[in-house]
Coordinates of C-alpha atoms and ligand atoms in Angstrom, one line a residue:
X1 CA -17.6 -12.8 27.0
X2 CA -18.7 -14.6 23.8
X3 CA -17.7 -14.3 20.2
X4 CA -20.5 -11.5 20.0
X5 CA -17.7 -8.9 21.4
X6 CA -16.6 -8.7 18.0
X7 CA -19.2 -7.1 16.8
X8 CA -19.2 -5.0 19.8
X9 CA -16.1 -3.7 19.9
X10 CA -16.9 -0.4 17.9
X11 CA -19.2 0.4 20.8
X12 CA -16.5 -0.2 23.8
X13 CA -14.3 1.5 21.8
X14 CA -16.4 4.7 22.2
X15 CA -16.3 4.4 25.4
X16 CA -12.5 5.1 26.0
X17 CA -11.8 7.2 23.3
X18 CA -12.2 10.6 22.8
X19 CA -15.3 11.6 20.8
X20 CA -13.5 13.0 17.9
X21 CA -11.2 9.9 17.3
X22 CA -13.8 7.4 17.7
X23 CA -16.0 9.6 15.1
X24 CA -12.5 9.7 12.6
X25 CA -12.2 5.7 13.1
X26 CA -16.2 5.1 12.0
X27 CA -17.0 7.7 10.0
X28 CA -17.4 7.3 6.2
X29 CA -17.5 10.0 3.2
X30 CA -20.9 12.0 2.3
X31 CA -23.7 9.8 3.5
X32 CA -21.9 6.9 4.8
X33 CA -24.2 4.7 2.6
X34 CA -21.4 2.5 1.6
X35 CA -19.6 1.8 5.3
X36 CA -23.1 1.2 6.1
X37 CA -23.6 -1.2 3.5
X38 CA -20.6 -3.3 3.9
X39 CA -21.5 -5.5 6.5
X40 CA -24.8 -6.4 5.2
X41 CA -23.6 -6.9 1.7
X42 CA -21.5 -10.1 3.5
X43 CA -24.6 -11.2 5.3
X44 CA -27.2 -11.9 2.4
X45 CA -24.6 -14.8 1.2
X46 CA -26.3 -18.3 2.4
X47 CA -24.4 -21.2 2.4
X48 CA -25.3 -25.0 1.3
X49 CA -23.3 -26.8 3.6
X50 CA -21.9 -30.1 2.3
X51 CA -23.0 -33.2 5.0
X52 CA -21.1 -36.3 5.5
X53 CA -17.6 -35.1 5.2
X54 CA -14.7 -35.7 7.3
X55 CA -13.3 -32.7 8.6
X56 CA -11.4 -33.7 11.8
X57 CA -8.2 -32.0 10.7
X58 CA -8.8 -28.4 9.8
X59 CA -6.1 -25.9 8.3
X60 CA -6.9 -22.4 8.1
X61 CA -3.3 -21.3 7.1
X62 CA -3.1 -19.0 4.3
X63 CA 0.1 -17.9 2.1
X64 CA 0.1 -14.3 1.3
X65 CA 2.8 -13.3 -1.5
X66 CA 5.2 -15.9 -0.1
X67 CA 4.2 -15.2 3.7
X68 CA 2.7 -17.9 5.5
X69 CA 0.0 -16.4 8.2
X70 CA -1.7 -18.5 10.6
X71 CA -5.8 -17.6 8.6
X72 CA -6.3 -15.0 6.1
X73 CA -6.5 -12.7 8.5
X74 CA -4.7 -9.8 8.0
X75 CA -4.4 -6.0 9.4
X76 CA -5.2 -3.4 6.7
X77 CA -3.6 0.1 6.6
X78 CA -5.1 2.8 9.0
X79 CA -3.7 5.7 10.3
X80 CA -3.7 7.6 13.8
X81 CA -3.2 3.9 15.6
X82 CA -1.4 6.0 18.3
X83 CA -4.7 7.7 19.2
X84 CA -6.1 4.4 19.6
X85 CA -3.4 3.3 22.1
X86 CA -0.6 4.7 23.7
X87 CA 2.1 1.8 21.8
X88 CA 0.3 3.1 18.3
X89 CA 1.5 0.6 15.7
X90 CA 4.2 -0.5 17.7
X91 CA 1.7 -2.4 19.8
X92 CA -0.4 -3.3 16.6
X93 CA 2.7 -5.0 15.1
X94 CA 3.3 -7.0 18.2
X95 CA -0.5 -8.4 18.4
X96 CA 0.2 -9.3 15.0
X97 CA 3.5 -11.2 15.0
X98 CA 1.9 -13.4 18.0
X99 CA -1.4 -14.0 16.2
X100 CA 0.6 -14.7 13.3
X101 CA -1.1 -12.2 10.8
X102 CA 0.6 -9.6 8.6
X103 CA 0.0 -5.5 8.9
X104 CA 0.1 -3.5 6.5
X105 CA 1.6 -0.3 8.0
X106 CA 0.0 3.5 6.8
X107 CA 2.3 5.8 5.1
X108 CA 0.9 7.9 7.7
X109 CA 2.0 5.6 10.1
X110 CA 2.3 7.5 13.4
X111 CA 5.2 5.0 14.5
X112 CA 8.9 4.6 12.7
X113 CA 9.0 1.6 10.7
X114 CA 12.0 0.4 12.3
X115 CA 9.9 0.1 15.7
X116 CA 7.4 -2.0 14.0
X117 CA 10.4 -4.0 12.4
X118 CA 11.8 -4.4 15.9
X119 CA 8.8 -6.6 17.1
X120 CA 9.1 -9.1 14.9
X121 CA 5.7 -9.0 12.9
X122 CA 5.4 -9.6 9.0
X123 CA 4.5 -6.1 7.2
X124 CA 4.5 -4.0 4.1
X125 CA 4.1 -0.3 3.2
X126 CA 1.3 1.2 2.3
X127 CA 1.9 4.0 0.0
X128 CA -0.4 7.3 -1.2
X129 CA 2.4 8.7 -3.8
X130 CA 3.0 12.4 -4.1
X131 CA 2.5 14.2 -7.3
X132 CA 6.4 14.9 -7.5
X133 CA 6.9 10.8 -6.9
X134 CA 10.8 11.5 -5.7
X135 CA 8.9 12.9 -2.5
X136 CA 8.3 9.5 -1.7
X137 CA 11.4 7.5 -2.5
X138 CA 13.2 8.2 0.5
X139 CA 9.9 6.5 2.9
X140 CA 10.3 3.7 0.4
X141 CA 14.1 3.3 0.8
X142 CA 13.5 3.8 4.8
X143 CA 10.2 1.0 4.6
X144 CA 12.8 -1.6 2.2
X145 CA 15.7 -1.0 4.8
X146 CA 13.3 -1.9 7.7
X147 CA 12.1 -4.9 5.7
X148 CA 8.9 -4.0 4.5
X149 CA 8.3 -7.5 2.2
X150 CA 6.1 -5.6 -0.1
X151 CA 4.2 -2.4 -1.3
X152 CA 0.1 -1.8 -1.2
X153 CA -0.5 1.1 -3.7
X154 CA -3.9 3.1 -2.6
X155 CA -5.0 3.5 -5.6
X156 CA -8.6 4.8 -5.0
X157 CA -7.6 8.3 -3.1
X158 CA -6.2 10.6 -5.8
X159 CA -8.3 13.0 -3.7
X160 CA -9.5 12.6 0.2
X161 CA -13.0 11.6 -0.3
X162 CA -15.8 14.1 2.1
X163 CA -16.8 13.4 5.5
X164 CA -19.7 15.3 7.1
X165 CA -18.1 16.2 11.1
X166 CA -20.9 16.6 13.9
X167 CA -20.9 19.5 16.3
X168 CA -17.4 19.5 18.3
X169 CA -14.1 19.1 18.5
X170 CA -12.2 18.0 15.0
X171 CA -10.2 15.1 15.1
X172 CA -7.0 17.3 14.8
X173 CA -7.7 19.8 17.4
X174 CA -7.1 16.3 19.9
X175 CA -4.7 14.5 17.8
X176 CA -1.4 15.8 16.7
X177 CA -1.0 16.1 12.7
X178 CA 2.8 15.2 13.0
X179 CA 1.6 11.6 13.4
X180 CA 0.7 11.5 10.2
X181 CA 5.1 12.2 9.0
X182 CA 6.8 10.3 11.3
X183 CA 8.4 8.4 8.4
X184 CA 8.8 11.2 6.3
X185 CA 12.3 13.5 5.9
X186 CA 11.8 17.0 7.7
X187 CA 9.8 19.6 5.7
X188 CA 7.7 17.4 4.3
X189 CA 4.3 18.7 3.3
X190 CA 4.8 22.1 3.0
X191 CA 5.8 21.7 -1.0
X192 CA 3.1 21.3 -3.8
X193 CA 4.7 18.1 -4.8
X194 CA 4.1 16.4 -1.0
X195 CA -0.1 16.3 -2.1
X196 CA -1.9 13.1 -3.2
X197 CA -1.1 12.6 -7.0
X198 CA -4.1 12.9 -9.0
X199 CA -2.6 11.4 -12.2
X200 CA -1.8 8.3 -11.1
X201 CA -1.6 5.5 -13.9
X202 CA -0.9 1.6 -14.3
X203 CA 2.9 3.2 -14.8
X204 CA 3.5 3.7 -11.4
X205 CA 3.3 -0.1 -10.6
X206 CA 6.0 -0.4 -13.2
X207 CA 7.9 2.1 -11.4
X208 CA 7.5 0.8 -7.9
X209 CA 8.4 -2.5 -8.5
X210 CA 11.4 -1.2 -10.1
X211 CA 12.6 1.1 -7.6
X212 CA 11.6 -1.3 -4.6
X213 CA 12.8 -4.6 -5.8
X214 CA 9.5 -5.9 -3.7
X215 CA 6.3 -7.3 -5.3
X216 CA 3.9 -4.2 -5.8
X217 CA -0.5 -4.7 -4.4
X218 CA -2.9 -2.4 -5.4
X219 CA -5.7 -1.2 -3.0
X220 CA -8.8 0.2 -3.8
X221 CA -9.7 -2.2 -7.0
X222 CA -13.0 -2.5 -7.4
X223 CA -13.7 -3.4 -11.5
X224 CA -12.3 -6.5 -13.1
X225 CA -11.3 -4.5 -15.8
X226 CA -8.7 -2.2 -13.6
X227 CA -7.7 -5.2 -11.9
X228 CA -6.4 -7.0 -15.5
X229 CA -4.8 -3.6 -16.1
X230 CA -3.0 -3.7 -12.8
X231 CA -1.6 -7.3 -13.0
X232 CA -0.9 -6.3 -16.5
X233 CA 1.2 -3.9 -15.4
X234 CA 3.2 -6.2 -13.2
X235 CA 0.4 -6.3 -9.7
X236 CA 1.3 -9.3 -8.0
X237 CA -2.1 -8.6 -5.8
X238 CA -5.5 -6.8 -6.0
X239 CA -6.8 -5.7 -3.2
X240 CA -10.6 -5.4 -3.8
X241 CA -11.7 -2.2 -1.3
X242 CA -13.4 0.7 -1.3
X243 CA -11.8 1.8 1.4
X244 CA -14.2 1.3 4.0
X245 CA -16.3 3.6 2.2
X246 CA -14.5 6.6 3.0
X247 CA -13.2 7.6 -0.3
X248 CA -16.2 7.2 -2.9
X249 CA -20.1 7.1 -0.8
X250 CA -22.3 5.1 -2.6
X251 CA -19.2 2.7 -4.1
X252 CA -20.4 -0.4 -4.9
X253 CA -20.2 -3.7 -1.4
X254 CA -16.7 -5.0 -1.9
X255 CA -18.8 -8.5 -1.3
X256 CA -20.5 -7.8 -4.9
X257 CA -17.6 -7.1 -6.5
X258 CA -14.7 -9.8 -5.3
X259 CA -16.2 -12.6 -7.6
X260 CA -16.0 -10.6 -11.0
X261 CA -12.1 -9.5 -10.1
X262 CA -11.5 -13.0 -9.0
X263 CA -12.9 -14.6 -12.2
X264 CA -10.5 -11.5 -14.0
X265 CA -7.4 -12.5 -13.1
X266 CA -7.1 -15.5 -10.7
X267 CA -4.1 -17.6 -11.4
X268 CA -2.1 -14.7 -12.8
X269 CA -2.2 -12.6 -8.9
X270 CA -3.6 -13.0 -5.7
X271 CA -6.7 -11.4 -4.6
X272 CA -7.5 -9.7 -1.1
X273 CA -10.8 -8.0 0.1
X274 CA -11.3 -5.8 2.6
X275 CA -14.7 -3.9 4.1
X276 CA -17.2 -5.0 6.3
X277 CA -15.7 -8.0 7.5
X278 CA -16.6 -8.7 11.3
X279 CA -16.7 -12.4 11.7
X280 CA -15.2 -15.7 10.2
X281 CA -18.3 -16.6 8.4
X282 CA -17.6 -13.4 6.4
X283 CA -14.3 -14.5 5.4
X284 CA -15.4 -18.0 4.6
X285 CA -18.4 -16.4 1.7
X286 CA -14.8 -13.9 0.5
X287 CA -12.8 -17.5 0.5
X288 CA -15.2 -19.0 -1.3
X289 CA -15.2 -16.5 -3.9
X290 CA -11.5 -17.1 -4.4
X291 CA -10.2 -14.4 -2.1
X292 CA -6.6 -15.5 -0.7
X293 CA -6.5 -12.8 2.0
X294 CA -9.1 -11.1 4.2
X295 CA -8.4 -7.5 5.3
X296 CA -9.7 -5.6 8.7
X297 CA -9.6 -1.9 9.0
X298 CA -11.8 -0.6 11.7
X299 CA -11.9 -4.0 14.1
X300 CA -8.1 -4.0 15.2
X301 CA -8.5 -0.2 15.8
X302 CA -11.0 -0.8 18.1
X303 CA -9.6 -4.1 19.4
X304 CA -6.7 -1.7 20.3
X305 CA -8.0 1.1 21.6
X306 CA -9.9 -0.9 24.2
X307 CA -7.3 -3.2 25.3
X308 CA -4.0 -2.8 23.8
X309 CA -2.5 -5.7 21.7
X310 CA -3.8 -8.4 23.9
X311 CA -7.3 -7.6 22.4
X312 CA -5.7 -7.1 18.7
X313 CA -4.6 -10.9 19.6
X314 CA -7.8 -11.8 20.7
X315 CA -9.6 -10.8 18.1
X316 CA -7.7 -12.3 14.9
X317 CA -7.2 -15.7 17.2
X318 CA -11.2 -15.6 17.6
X319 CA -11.8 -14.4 14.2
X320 CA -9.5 -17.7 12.9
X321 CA -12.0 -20.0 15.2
X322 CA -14.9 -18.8 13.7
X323 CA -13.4 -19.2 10.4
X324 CA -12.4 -23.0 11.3
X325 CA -15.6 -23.9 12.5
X326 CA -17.8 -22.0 9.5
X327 CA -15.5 -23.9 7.1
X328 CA -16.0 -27.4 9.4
X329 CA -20.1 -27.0 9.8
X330 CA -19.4 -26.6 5.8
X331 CA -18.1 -29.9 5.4
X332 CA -14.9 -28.0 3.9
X333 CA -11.4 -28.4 5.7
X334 CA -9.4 -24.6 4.6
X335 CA -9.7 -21.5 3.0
X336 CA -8.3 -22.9 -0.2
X337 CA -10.6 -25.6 -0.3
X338 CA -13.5 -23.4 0.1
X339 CA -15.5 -22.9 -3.8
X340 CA -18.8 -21.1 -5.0
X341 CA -20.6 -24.2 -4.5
X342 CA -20.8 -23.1 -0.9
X343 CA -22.6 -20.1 -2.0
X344 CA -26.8 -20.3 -2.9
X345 CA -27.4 -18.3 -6.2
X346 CA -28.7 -15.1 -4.6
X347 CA -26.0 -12.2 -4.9
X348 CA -23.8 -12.2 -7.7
X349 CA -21.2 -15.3 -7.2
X350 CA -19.8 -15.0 -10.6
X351 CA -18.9 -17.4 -13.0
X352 CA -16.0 -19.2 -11.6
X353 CA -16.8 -22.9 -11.5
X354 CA -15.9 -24.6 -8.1
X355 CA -12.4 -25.5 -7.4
Ligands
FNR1 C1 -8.3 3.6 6.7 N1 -8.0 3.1 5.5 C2 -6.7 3.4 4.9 N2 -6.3 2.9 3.8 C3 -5.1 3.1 3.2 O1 -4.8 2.6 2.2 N3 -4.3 4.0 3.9 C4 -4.6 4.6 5.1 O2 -3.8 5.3 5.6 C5 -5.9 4.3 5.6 N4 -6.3 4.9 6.8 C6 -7.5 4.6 7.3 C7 -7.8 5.1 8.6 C8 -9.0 4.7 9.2 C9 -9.4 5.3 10.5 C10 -9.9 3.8 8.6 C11 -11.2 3.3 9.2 C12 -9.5 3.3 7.3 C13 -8.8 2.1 4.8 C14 -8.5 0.7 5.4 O3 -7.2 0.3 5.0 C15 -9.5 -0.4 4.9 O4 -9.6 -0.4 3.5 C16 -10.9 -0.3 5.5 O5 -10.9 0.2 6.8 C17 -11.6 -1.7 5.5 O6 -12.9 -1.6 6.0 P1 -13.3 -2.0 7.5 O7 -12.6 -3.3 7.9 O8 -12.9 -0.8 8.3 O9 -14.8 -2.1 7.4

């Protein structure tokens, strides 16, 4: 096995899992042009190396509103984990307390959060709100009395974006919808305030934080303009995403569009990317744009389905050796320490001069 099986994984993953999930876990909206995209858009960064550095002592330790995780490494939201593997999100939670990562858990988690709480593992809620928001104050009061340390509002699905299924079975004819309510009260769904709001607003940050006490991220912030009206509004974090291309197709690379958010409103909130990211030197290019955390969607799915949490561990433990040697062969000694002057002009590394 070498570090390669990362970028493998999607393809043993197809191998054990039923066609219709695997197709659900890749799949993008429309024409998939921007899940296609992603990966790429992290490759054409090329790096000038800094020589005659000591870097004997590397840290790749990362602090992520307050919680310190072992690289910037993190588990982004994703449902149906429990048709990846048996132990669901459960299992997820445990690969991630012993990596020492953090998961953000799906509102459609198909575990209860108090399982995931059970193993141990750092996490916070990811929330779609409902169009009558009270729908979703009892899952936040459930997700704060489990210790959920803070709230990711999604803030790019107001609608589900289109995805094109092949011939076959749908993903719900093999997987059972009530995974997606576990965490919800009984009945819910079945009301017209249960859909996706569609008028969400820079209010609702407001709101959240108020009503959860915790420090409010929003997902799915792709425009340094949005991103200075959500800290405005009280974010403590942007997450810049377009979630993994499966809302918007043809949404701008998350790697082109991290720099400009960064130069927006670094110092006033932390920043975390998500998208495309398959190795360490990927997350040393998003560190050197000033990103403080580095999100993975489809990987620890896969990492999951094909070996349970002892591949999920696998994975972010490898993924946090690539990052220490990219950041060592760069002459650069952590995350933190990582600046644009890394970075050959080429793509659009903004303006921000090097820490
Ligand atoms: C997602 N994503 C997602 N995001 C979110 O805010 N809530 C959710 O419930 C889900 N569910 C979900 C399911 C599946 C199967 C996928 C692949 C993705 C988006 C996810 O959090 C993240 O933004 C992307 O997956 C990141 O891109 P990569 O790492 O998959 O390329």
């Amino acid at each position: 096995m070498t570090d390669r099986w990362v970028e493998t994984l999607e393809e043993q993953a197809r191998e054990v899992l039923p066609e219709p999930v695997h197709r659900y876990f890749r799949q993008g909206a429309r024409d998939a042009v921007t899940t296609d995209e992603a990966t790429a858009a992290w490759d054409r960064f090329r790096l000038l190396p800094h020589a005659l550095r000591d870097v004997t002592e590397v840290d790749t330790t990362t602090t992520l509103l307050g919680t310190t995780l072992r690289s910037p490494f993190a588990v982004a939201p994703t449902t149906l984990q429990r048709a990846a593997h048996a132990d669901g999100e459960v299992g997820m939670a445990r690969a991630v307390a012993e990596a020492g990562s953090l998961m953000v858990l799906s509102s459609n988690a198909g575990s209860t959060f108090e399982a995931v709480a059970e193993t141990g593992a750092a996490w916070w809620l990811q929330l779609y709100l409902t169009r009558d928001r009270k729908v979703c104050e009892p899952l936040l009061e459930r997700a704060i009395a489990a210790g959920a340390r803070a709230i990711v509002l999604t803030g790019d699905t107001p609608v589900v974006g289109t995805k094109y299924d092949g011939p076959g079975d749908h993903v719900w004819e093999v997987v059972d919808p009530a995974w997606l309510r576990v965490n919800f009260p009984a009945g819910y769904g079945l009301a017209p305030g249960d859909l996706k709001a569609t008028d969400l607003s820079t209010d609702d940050i407001g709101w959240l934080r108020e009503r959860s006490g915790l420090p409010v991220v929003v997902k799915g912030v792709l425009r340094a303009d949005d991103a200075r009206r959500c800290v405005d509004a009280g974010a403590a974090a942007v997450w810049v995403s377009n979630h993994g291309g499966r809302q918007l197709d043809h949404a701008a690379a998350t790697a082109d569009c991290l720099a400009p958010v960064v130069d927006e409103v670094a110092g006033d909130a932390e920043v975390y990317v998500d998208g495309g990211v398959r190795n360490g030197r990927h997350a040393l290019v998003a560190s050197a744009l000033g990103a403080q955390g580095v999100f993975l969607g489809r990987s620890p799915l896969y990492a999951l389905a094909t070996g349970g949490p002892a591949v999920v561990v696998g994975l972010l433990d490898e993924l946090r050796a690539q990052l220490a040697e990219a950041l060592q062969l760069c002459g650069t000694t952590s995350p933190h320490a990582a600046s644009r002057d890394l970075l050959q002009a080429g793509p659009d590394v903004g303006s921000r001069s090097p820490v």
